[in-house]
Coordinates of C-alpha atoms and ligand atoms in Angstrom, one line a residue:
M115 CA 102.3 93.3 79.0
H116 CA 104.8 91.1 81.4
A117 CA 106.3 92.8 84.2
Q118 CA 110.0 93.4 83.7
V119 CA 110.1 94.1 87.7
I120 CA 108.2 92.2 90.7
V121 CA 108.2 93.6 93.9
V122 CA 107.4 91.5 95.9
G123 CA 105.1 93.3 98.9
A124 CA 103.4 96.8 99.6
G125 CA 105.0 97.6 103.0
P126 CA 106.0 101.2 101.8
T127 CA 109.8 100.1 100.7
G128 CA 108.1 97.8 98.4
L129 CA 105.5 100.9 97.5
M130 CA 108.4 103.2 96.4
L131 CA 110.2 100.9 95.2
A132 CA 107.7 100.3 92.1
C133 CA 107.2 104.3 92.3
E134 CA 110.6 105.2 91.4
L135 CA 111.0 102.3 88.6
A136 CA 107.3 103.2 87.7
L137 CA 108.6 107.2 87.5
A138 CA 111.3 104.7 85.0
G139 CA 109.4 103.5 82.7
V140 CA 110.3 100.2 83.9
R141 CA 106.9 97.3 84.1
T142 CA 106.3 96.7 87.7
R143 CA 104.6 94.5 89.0
I144 CA 103.8 93.9 93.1
V145 CA 102.3 90.8 94.9
E146 CA 101.0 91.1 98.5
R147 CA 99.7 88.9 100.3
R148 CA 98.0 90.6 102.3
T149 CA 93.8 91.2 100.3
E150 CA 93.7 95.1 101.5
P151 CA 96.2 97.4 102.8
Q152 CA 97.4 97.6 106.6
R153 CA 95.4 99.7 109.2
D154 CA 97.5 99.2 112.2
S155 CA 100.9 101.1 112.3
R156 CA 103.9 100.4 113.0
A157 CA 105.6 103.0 112.8
L158 CA 104.6 106.8 112.8
T159 CA 107.3 108.8 111.6
L160 CA 109.4 110.4 108.8
H161 CA 112.3 112.0 109.2
P162 CA 114.1 114.4 107.4
R163 CA 115.7 112.7 104.6
S164 CA 113.0 110.8 104.3
V165 CA 110.6 113.9 103.6
E166 CA 113.3 115.3 101.2
L167 CA 112.9 111.9 99.2
M168 CA 109.2 113.1 99.1
D169 CA 110.1 116.6 97.7
L170 CA 112.5 115.5 95.2
R171 CA 109.7 114.3 93.3
G172 CA 107.6 116.9 94.1
L173 CA 105.7 114.9 96.9
A174 CA 105.9 116.3 99.2
P175 CA 102.5 118.8 100.2
R176 CA 100.6 115.4 100.4
F177 CA 102.7 114.1 103.3
R178 CA 102.7 117.0 104.8
A179 CA 99.3 118.0 104.5
L180 CA 98.5 114.3 106.3
G181 CA 100.6 114.9 109.0
R182 CA 102.0 117.0 111.1
T183 CA 105.0 118.5 112.3
V184 CA 107.4 117.7 115.4
P185 CA 111.0 120.7 116.2
G186 CA 113.7 118.1 116.3
W187 CA 113.6 114.0 117.6
H188 CA 115.9 111.7 120.1
F189 CA 118.4 110.0 120.3
A190 CA 117.6 106.8 123.4
N191 CA 114.3 109.1 125.1
L192 CA 117.9 110.8 126.4
D193 CA 116.2 114.0 128.3
T194 CA 118.5 116.6 125.0
R195 CA 115.7 116.0 122.3
L196 CA 117.6 115.8 118.5
D197 CA 117.5 119.6 116.6
F198 CA 116.6 119.0 113.3
A199 CA 115.9 122.6 112.7
A200 CA 119.9 123.5 113.1
L201 CA 120.5 120.7 109.8
D202 CA 120.7 121.8 106.5
S203 CA 117.3 120.7 104.8
R204 CA 114.3 122.7 104.2
H205 CA 112.7 119.8 105.7
G206 CA 114.6 119.7 109.2
Y207 CA 111.2 118.3 111.6
T208 CA 109.8 115.0 111.8
L209 CA 106.9 113.9 110.3
F210 CA 105.2 112.7 111.9
L211 CA 102.1 110.5 110.1
P212 CA 101.3 106.8 110.9
Q213 CA 102.9 103.9 108.5
A214 CA 99.0 103.0 107.2
R215 CA 99.0 107.2 106.4
T216 CA 102.5 106.3 104.4
E217 CA 101.8 103.3 102.8
F218 CA 98.1 104.8 101.2
L219 CA 99.8 108.3 99.8
L220 CA 103.0 105.9 98.1
Q221 CA 99.9 103.5 96.6
E222 CA 98.3 105.9 95.2
R223 CA 101.1 106.9 93.9
A224 CA 101.9 103.7 91.9
L225 CA 98.6 103.6 90.8
E226 CA 99.1 106.7 89.0
L227 CA 102.5 106.0 87.9
G228 CA 100.5 102.5 86.3
V229 CA 101.6 100.3 88.9
E230 CA 99.9 97.4 89.3
I231 CA 98.7 95.5 92.9
T232 CA 97.9 92.6 93.5
R233 CA 96.6 91.3 96.2
G234 CA 96.0 88.2 97.9
Y235 CA 98.9 86.4 97.0
R236 CA 102.0 84.6 98.8
C237 CA 105.3 84.4 97.5
T238 CA 106.6 80.9 98.6
G239 CA 109.7 80.4 96.5
L240 CA 111.7 81.6 93.6
S241 CA 113.6 80.3 91.4
Q242 CA 116.7 82.2 88.4
D243 CA 118.5 81.6 85.1
A244 CA 120.0 83.6 83.1
D245 CA 117.1 85.2 82.1
G246 CA 114.8 86.3 84.8
V247 CA 113.1 84.3 87.7
E248 CA 110.6 82.8 88.3
V249 CA 108.4 83.7 91.3
Q250 CA 105.9 81.1 93.3
L251 CA 103.2 82.2 94.2
R252 CA 100.0 81.2 96.6
G253 CA 96.4 82.9 96.1
P254 CA 93.1 83.0 96.4
G255 CA 92.0 79.4 97.6
D256 CA 95.9 78.3 97.4
R257 CA 95.9 78.4 94.2
A258 CA 99.4 78.2 92.9
E259 CA 100.4 80.4 90.1
T260 CA 104.1 81.3 89.0
L261 CA 105.9 84.7 87.1
R262 CA 108.4 85.9 85.3
A263 CA 109.7 89.2 85.6
R264 CA 113.7 90.7 84.9
Y265 CA 114.1 90.5 87.9
V266 CA 112.8 90.6 91.8
V267 CA 113.0 92.7 94.6
G268 CA 111.8 91.8 98.3
C269 CA 110.1 93.9 99.8
D270 CA 108.7 91.4 102.0
G271 CA 109.6 92.2 105.7
G272 CA 111.9 91.0 109.0
R273 CA 110.6 87.1 107.8
S274 CA 111.3 87.3 103.8
A275 CA 110.8 84.8 101.3
V276 CA 112.1 86.2 98.9
R277 CA 115.3 86.6 101.6
E278 CA 115.6 83.1 102.4
A279 CA 114.5 81.4 98.8
A280 CA 117.7 83.0 97.2
G281 CA 119.8 82.1 99.6
I282 CA 121.2 85.0 101.8
A283 CA 122.0 84.9 104.7
F284 CA 120.3 87.4 107.4
P285 CA 123.5 86.8 110.5
G286 CA 123.0 88.9 113.9
T287 CA 121.1 88.3 118.0
E288 CA 117.7 86.7 118.4
E289 CA 115.9 88.4 120.5
T290 CA 116.7 89.3 124.2
L291 CA 114.1 92.3 124.9
T292 CA 110.8 93.6 124.2
G293 CA 108.8 96.1 124.2
V294 CA 104.8 96.3 124.3
L295 CA 103.0 98.6 122.6
G296 CA 98.7 99.6 122.4
D297 CA 96.6 101.7 121.0
F298 CA 93.7 103.4 122.6
A299 CA 89.9 104.8 122.1
A300 CA 89.9 105.8 125.3
I301 CA 92.2 107.2 127.7
D302 CA 91.2 108.4 130.9
A303 CA 94.3 110.3 133.2
D304 CA 94.9 113.5 133.2
P305 CA 98.7 116.0 131.8
S306 CA 100.0 115.0 135.3
A307 CA 99.5 111.7 135.1
L308 CA 100.7 111.5 131.6
D309 CA 103.9 113.8 132.7
A310 CA 104.3 111.3 135.3
A311 CA 104.0 108.4 132.3
R312 CA 106.5 110.8 130.3
A313 CA 109.0 111.1 132.9
H314 CA 108.8 106.5 133.4
G315 CA 109.4 106.7 129.7
V316 CA 106.2 105.0 128.8
L317 CA 106.1 107.2 124.9
V318 CA 102.1 108.3 124.7
A319 CA 101.1 109.7 121.5
P320 CA 98.3 110.4 119.8
L321 CA 96.8 109.2 117.2
E322 CA 94.5 109.9 114.5
G323 CA 91.0 109.4 114.8
G324 CA 90.6 110.0 118.6
L325 CA 93.0 107.2 119.2
T326 CA 96.4 107.4 121.9
R327 CA 99.4 105.1 121.6
L328 CA 101.6 104.5 124.2
V329 CA 104.7 102.2 124.1
Y330 CA 106.7 101.3 127.3
L331 CA 110.0 98.2 127.8
D332 CA 107.5 96.7 131.7
P333 CA 111.5 95.8 133.8
E334 CA 109.3 92.9 134.7
R335 CA 108.0 91.3 131.6
M336 CA 110.8 92.5 129.8
R337 CA 111.8 88.8 128.8
T338 CA 108.5 87.8 127.6
P339 CA 108.9 86.6 123.7
S340 CA 107.0 88.9 120.6
G341 CA 104.3 86.4 120.0
V342 CA 103.4 86.5 123.7
P343 CA 99.8 87.9 123.0
V344 CA 99.7 91.3 125.1
T345 CA 96.8 90.8 127.4
L346 CA 94.5 94.7 128.2
E347 CA 94.9 93.0 132.1
E348 CA 98.7 93.2 131.3
F349 CA 98.4 96.3 129.3
R350 CA 97.5 97.9 132.9
T351 CA 99.4 96.1 135.4
S352 CA 103.2 96.8 133.6
L353 CA 101.3 100.7 133.2
T354 CA 100.3 100.9 137.3
R355 CA 104.6 98.8 138.1
I356 CA 105.8 101.7 135.7
C357 CA 103.7 104.6 136.8
G358 CA 101.7 104.6 139.5
S359 CA 98.6 104.5 137.7
D360 CA 97.0 102.5 134.4
L361 CA 96.1 105.5 132.4
G362 CA 92.8 104.2 132.4
V363 CA 93.4 102.3 129.3
A364 CA 90.7 101.1 127.8
E365 CA 88.9 100.1 124.6
P366 CA 92.3 98.3 122.9
R367 CA 92.4 98.8 118.6
W368 CA 95.8 97.1 118.4
L369 CA 98.1 95.8 121.2
S370 CA 100.9 94.6 120.6
R371 CA 104.7 93.1 121.0
F372 CA 107.8 93.7 119.6
G373 CA 111.4 92.0 119.8
N374 CA 115.0 93.8 119.5
A375 CA 116.3 91.2 117.5
T376 CA 118.9 92.6 114.8
R377 CA 119.8 91.2 112.1
L378 CA 122.0 92.9 108.8
A379 CA 121.4 90.7 105.5
D380 CA 124.8 88.7 104.4
S381 CA 124.0 90.5 100.5
Y382 CA 121.2 92.6 98.9
R383 CA 122.0 90.6 95.8
R384 CA 122.5 88.1 94.2
D385 CA 121.3 87.8 90.3
R386 CA 118.2 89.2 89.8
V387 CA 117.0 89.0 93.4
L388 CA 118.1 92.2 95.2
L389 CA 116.5 93.1 98.8
A390 CA 115.9 96.0 100.6
G391 CA 113.8 97.5 104.3
D392 CA 113.4 95.0 106.3
A393 CA 113.7 92.6 104.3
A394 CA 117.2 93.5 104.5
H395 CA 117.6 94.5 108.2
I396 CA 115.5 94.7 111.1
H397 CA 115.7 96.1 114.8
F398 CA 114.4 97.3 117.5
P399 CA 112.3 101.0 116.9
A400 CA 115.1 102.6 118.7
A401 CA 114.9 106.6 117.4
G402 CA 112.3 105.4 114.7
Q403 CA 114.8 104.2 111.7
G404 CA 113.3 101.4 110.2
L405 CA 110.8 102.4 107.6
N406 CA 113.1 105.3 106.8
A407 CA 116.0 103.4 106.6
G408 CA 113.4 101.2 103.3
L409 CA 112.7 104.1 101.9
Q410 CA 115.9 105.1 100.8
D411 CA 116.9 101.8 100.5
A412 CA 113.9 101.6 97.6
M413 CA 115.6 105.3 96.8
N414 CA 118.6 104.3 96.0
L415 CA 117.4 100.9 93.9
G416 CA 115.3 101.9 92.2
W417 CA 116.8 103.9 89.1
K418 CA 119.9 101.9 89.0
L419 CA 117.7 99.1 89.1
A420 CA 115.6 100.8 86.4
A421 CA 118.8 102.1 83.9
E422 CA 120.0 98.4 84.5
V423 CA 116.6 97.1 82.4
N424 CA 116.5 99.9 80.1
G425 CA 120.1 98.5 78.7
W426 CA 122.0 101.5 79.6
A427 CA 123.2 100.7 83.5
P428 CA 127.1 101.3 83.7
P429 CA 129.1 98.1 84.7
G430 CA 129.0 97.3 88.4
L431 CA 126.0 100.0 89.0
L432 CA 123.3 97.4 90.3
D433 CA 126.1 96.0 92.5
S434 CA 126.4 99.4 93.6
Y435 CA 123.0 99.8 96.2
D436 CA 124.4 97.4 97.5
A437 CA 127.8 98.3 98.4
E438 CA 126.0 102.0 99.5
R439 CA 123.9 100.6 101.6
R440 CA 125.0 98.0 103.3
P441 CA 127.2 100.0 106.2
V442 CA 124.0 102.4 106.7
G443 CA 122.0 99.5 106.6
Q444 CA 124.8 97.8 109.5
A445 CA 125.8 101.9 111.2
V446 CA 121.2 102.1 112.0
T447 CA 121.4 98.7 114.2
E448 CA 124.2 99.7 115.9
N449 CA 123.2 102.7 116.8
T450 CA 119.2 101.3 117.3
E451 CA 121.4 98.5 119.8
V452 CA 123.7 101.5 121.4
Q453 CA 119.9 102.7 121.9
T454 CA 118.6 100.0 123.5
L455 CA 122.0 98.9 125.6
L456 CA 121.1 102.1 127.7
A457 CA 117.1 101.7 127.8
E458 CA 118.0 97.7 128.9
L459 CA 120.7 98.6 131.1
T460 CA 118.4 101.1 133.1
L461 CA 115.7 98.9 133.6
V462 CA 118.1 96.3 135.0
P463 CA 118.4 97.3 139.3
Q464 CA 121.9 96.8 139.6
Y465 CA 122.9 98.7 136.9
R466 CA 120.1 101.9 137.6
R467 CA 122.6 103.8 138.8
P468 CA 125.9 103.8 136.8
A469 CA 123.2 103.9 133.9
A470 CA 121.7 107.5 135.3
A471 CA 125.5 109.0 135.6
L472 CA 125.2 107.7 131.7
R473 CA 122.3 108.5 130.6
G474 CA 123.5 112.0 132.5
L475 CA 126.9 112.7 130.8
L476 CA 125.3 111.5 127.6
N477 CA 122.4 114.4 127.8
D478 CA 126.0 116.3 128.6
L479 CA 127.0 115.8 125.2
L480 CA 124.1 116.0 123.3
G481 CA 124.3 119.7 124.4
I482 CA 127.6 119.9 122.4
P483 CA 125.9 121.7 119.1
E484 CA 129.4 119.5 117.2
V485 CA 127.8 116.7 119.2
N486 CA 124.3 116.9 118.4
H487 CA 124.3 117.7 114.9
R488 CA 126.7 114.7 114.3
I489 CA 123.7 112.2 115.6
A490 CA 120.5 114.0 114.4
G491 CA 122.7 114.3 110.9
Q492 CA 122.7 109.6 111.1
V493 CA 119.2 109.5 112.6
S494 CA 117.7 112.6 109.8
A495 CA 120.1 110.3 107.3
L496 CA 120.6 113.8 105.9
A497 CA 125.0 113.1 106.2
T498 CA 124.3 109.5 105.1
S499 CA 126.8 110.0 102.1
Y500 CA 128.4 107.2 98.7
A501 CA 131.8 108.6 98.9
D502 CA 133.5 106.6 98.0
P503 CA 136.9 105.6 99.4
G504 CA 139.4 105.0 97.4
A505 CA 138.3 107.9 95.0
D506 CA 141.0 110.0 96.6
A507 CA 141.0 112.3 93.8
A508 CA 137.2 113.0 93.8
D509 CA 135.9 116.3 95.1
P510 CA 134.7 116.2 99.0
L511 CA 130.9 117.0 97.9
V512 CA 130.4 113.5 95.6
G513 CA 128.6 111.2 97.4
R514 CA 126.6 113.9 99.2
R515 CA 123.0 114.6 99.5
M516 CA 122.8 117.9 97.2
P517 CA 121.0 120.1 99.1
D518 CA 118.2 122.1 98.4
I519 CA 119.8 125.1 97.2
G520 CA 118.0 128.1 96.0
L521 CA 118.9 128.8 92.4
I522 CA 118.5 132.6 91.4
A523 CA 118.3 132.9 87.1
A524 CA 118.0 129.7 86.5
A525 CA 117.6 128.2 82.6
P526 CA 115.1 125.9 82.1
A527 CA 112.9 128.3 84.8
A528 CA 113.5 126.4 88.6
T529 CA 113.5 128.2 92.4
R530 CA 114.8 125.6 94.1
A531 CA 116.9 122.2 93.1
Y532 CA 114.7 119.7 94.3
E533 CA 112.2 120.7 91.5
L534 CA 114.4 119.4 88.8
F535 CA 114.2 115.8 90.2
S536 CA 110.6 115.3 89.4
R537 CA 111.0 113.4 86.5
G538 CA 113.9 110.8 88.4
H539 CA 116.6 111.9 86.0
F540 CA 120.3 112.9 86.5
V541 CA 120.7 117.0 87.2
L542 CA 124.1 118.9 86.1
F543 CA 124.1 122.2 87.4
D544 CA 126.5 124.8 85.7
L545 CA 126.7 126.3 88.7
A546 CA 129.1 128.8 86.6
G547 CA 126.6 130.1 84.8
D548 CA 128.9 129.9 81.5
T549 CA 127.7 126.8 79.8
G550 CA 124.2 126.5 79.3
S551 CA 124.2 128.7 76.6
G552 CA 123.9 126.8 73.2
R553 CA 124.2 123.5 74.4
T554 CA 122.9 120.5 71.9
A555 CA 120.2 118.5 72.1
D556 CA 120.6 115.5 72.5
T557 CA 117.8 112.7 72.9
E558 CA 119.0 109.4 74.7
G559 CA 121.1 112.0 77.0
D560 CA 118.0 114.3 77.4
A561 CA 116.0 112.2 78.4
R562 CA 118.1 110.6 81.6
V563 CA 119.9 114.4 82.5
T564 CA 118.5 117.4 82.6
T565 CA 120.7 120.3 82.1
V566 CA 120.5 123.6 83.9
T567 CA 122.4 127.4 84.4
V568 CA 122.4 129.1 87.0
M569 CA 123.8 132.0 88.3
R570 CA 123.2 132.6 90.9
H571 CA 122.4 130.1 94.1
D572 CA 121.8 131.0 97.7
D573 CA 124.7 130.5 100.8
H574 CA 125.7 127.3 101.1
P575 CA 129.5 128.1 101.6
E576 CA 130.5 124.2 101.5
L577 CA 130.0 125.0 97.2
D578 CA 131.6 128.2 96.8
G579 CA 134.5 127.3 93.8
V580 CA 132.3 125.0 93.2
T581 CA 131.8 124.9 88.9
E582 CA 129.3 121.9 87.8
I583 CA 127.4 119.7 89.9
L584 CA 125.9 116.4 88.6
V585 CA 123.4 114.9 90.4
R586 CA 122.0 111.5 90.4
P587 CA 117.8 110.1 90.9
D588 CA 118.2 110.2 94.2
G589 CA 119.7 113.6 94.7
H590 CA 123.4 112.2 95.5
I591 CA 126.1 114.3 94.1
A592 CA 128.2 111.9 91.4
W593 CA 130.3 114.0 90.6
A594 CA 132.0 118.5 91.0
T595 CA 134.2 120.1 89.7
R596 CA 136.1 123.4 90.6
G597 CA 137.6 123.2 87.7
T598 CA 137.3 127.7 86.2
E599 CA 139.4 125.8 82.7
P600 CA 135.9 125.3 80.0
D601 CA 137.9 122.6 77.7
A602 CA 139.1 120.9 81.0
R603 CA 135.3 121.6 82.3
R604 CA 134.1 120.0 79.5
A605 CA 136.1 116.4 79.4
E606 CA 135.3 115.7 83.1
R607 CA 132.6 116.2 82.8
D608 CA 132.2 114.6 79.8
A609 CA 133.6 111.3 81.1
A610 CA 131.9 111.4 84.3
L611 CA 128.4 111.7 81.9
A612 CA 129.7 108.6 80.6
A613 CA 130.6 106.4 83.9
W614 CA 127.2 107.6 85.5
T615 CA 124.9 108.0 82.8
G616 CA 126.8 105.8 79.9
V617 CA 125.5 109.0 77.5
T618 CA 128.9 108.4 75.9
R619 CA 128.2 111.6 72.6
E620 CA 128.7 115.2 74.1
V621 CA 125.5 116.0 76.2
A622 CA 126.6 119.1 76.8
A623 CA 128.1 120.3 73.7
R624 CA 128.0 123.7 74.1
Ligands
FAD971 C1 106.6 98.9 117.0 C2 107.4 99.2 116.4 C3 107.6 100.8 116.1 C4 108.4 100.9 114.7 N1 108.1 102.1 114.1 C5 109.2 103.0 113.2 C6 108.5 105.0 113.6 O1 108.2 105.2 113.9 N2 110.0 104.4 111.9 C7 110.5 103.9 110.8 O2 110.5 103.9 110.6 N3 110.2 102.6 111.7 C8 109.7 102.1 112.7 N4 109.3 101.0 112.7 C9 109.9 99.8 111.8 C10 109.3 99.7 110.6 O3 107.4 99.9 110.7 C11 109.6 98.5 109.6 O4 110.8 99.3 109.8 C12 108.8 99.2 108.3 O5 107.2 99.1 107.9 C13 109.5 98.2 106.7 O6 108.8 98.2 106.1 P1 109.1 97.2 104.7 O7 107.7 97.8 103.6 O8 110.7 97.0 104.1 O9 108.8 96.0 105.1 P2 106.9 95.3 106.1 O10 106.4 97.3 106.7 O11 107.4 94.6 106.9 O12 106.0 95.1 104.9 C14 106.5 93.8 103.8 C15 104.9 94.2 103.4 O13 105.5 92.2 102.7 C16 104.4 91.3 102.9 N5 104.8 90.5 102.5 C17 105.2 89.9 104.0 N6 105.3 88.2 103.2 C18 105.3 88.6 101.6 C19 105.5 87.0 101.2 N7 105.4 85.5 101.6 N8 104.5 87.2 100.4 C20 104.0 89.0 99.4 N9 103.8 89.8 99.8 C21 104.8 88.9 101.3 C22 103.8 91.8 103.8 O14 102.4 91.9 104.8 C23 103.8 93.7 103.9 O15 102.2 94.0 103.1 C24 108.5 100.5 113.8 C25 108.8 99.1 114.2 C26 108.2 98.8 114.5 C27 107.6 96.9 115.2

């Protein structure tokens, strides 16, 4: 059977997207140039919204079992930490989970859902016509092959061949600064030396298998291009310069230099070709947001592309992917630029004093709960909203993520909202508890919309007075009403269902 969608790249974004497509019944094939999964992990973190995404699909226990929770996170490495625990989420923490583990878990899930993963094939080009896309590949022995599908998604990283072949521009700024990371099987340093390293801005993180990751910016070498390999000698010299000791690092498993080139694709879609993850946005890994943003791109795109392939997408739905996710990509690139600038100023001799004063000021500001909450909302991605600024009449909840409210006496039985999203459907919450009984079954609608009647829910003041909420498969609120008059509400609900789910018959009729 031919795939309906080809995903290029089996990194976290491609794997997540393939899972979402397959969940919606789309025949999906990933082509990946590597013959084996990646062993080294660039990213180490899943932030709250990403863990929530896993929770929506019933996967959070798998991820939590392999990771370690840390209570908050940082912005620009400031001493005042971001308080994720204060955010309205059951997952108000950072899940410390190496990227290779995230990929392993997503690949496991993709295979369970029937995704075909073809390794050892590199995309070299593509061409599209009115009905589909042809993807040119080079396989083992440099053999040329062509695959055809209705859509292709480039999840093939910052140097995306798909982006290039589709002619999508990738404007932004060149690399001006680089950092260095090393994963070591052996380090010989006492706790006070490690504390001193941390105090000088060196990131020290224990990894699985007894490895320790160290990451630093060396003022003397931070202009070295990322293409120049890192040697153990350089690592030791830099550490000694930064914190007075080389920390006894030995047996490096991975040494890498990474830069701050910052770019955002001009568009996330060209006809039948779409981009997600690093293929669409690259930036310095400040506060660990790139992988998280890629997972969230995939969650936004998956159900929309599936709706298009399955033939029920309302007009404009697929284009809303670019409209919703590109501004988020832009915001992430901008906040990493702010963080990188702050780091750089701290290292340049003539700015060191004012930079320290600036950091002091920002530390104080982050101590103000409202400020902390705002930045934490952005880095955790819990504050991401897809509200349409033109839709004045919409309820203020529209576009925001649905909180995982506790449900009391819900039918069908569920104890919390996120349990209802495991099949990737829309969920219509009847919070007035008065319209659910006697709904007629509608097979077409039921395949897309799960309706739940809730007699009561736990304390969420922002939902006071809300009588119905329609939530998209990615957990964002499509429509909400505070109406109390049943007939008017039904008319509003049917219009929302038609606009979002394409179901025109009265799904929720009494
Ligand atoms: C030092 C460092 C630390 C980081 N730490 C964090 C962190 O803590 N948290 C975080 O959220 N992010 C972090 N990031 C960013 C994160 O690693 C990336 O954003 C993430 O890997 C992007 O995932 P992706 O799937 O979009 O792309 P990639 O992970 O780059 O995956 C792309 C895949 O496509 C394949 N591919 C490429 N070209 C082709 C082709 N032509 N044909 C077929 N296959 C192809 C590649 O082999 C690869 O498997 C960090 C980055 C760096 C450099």
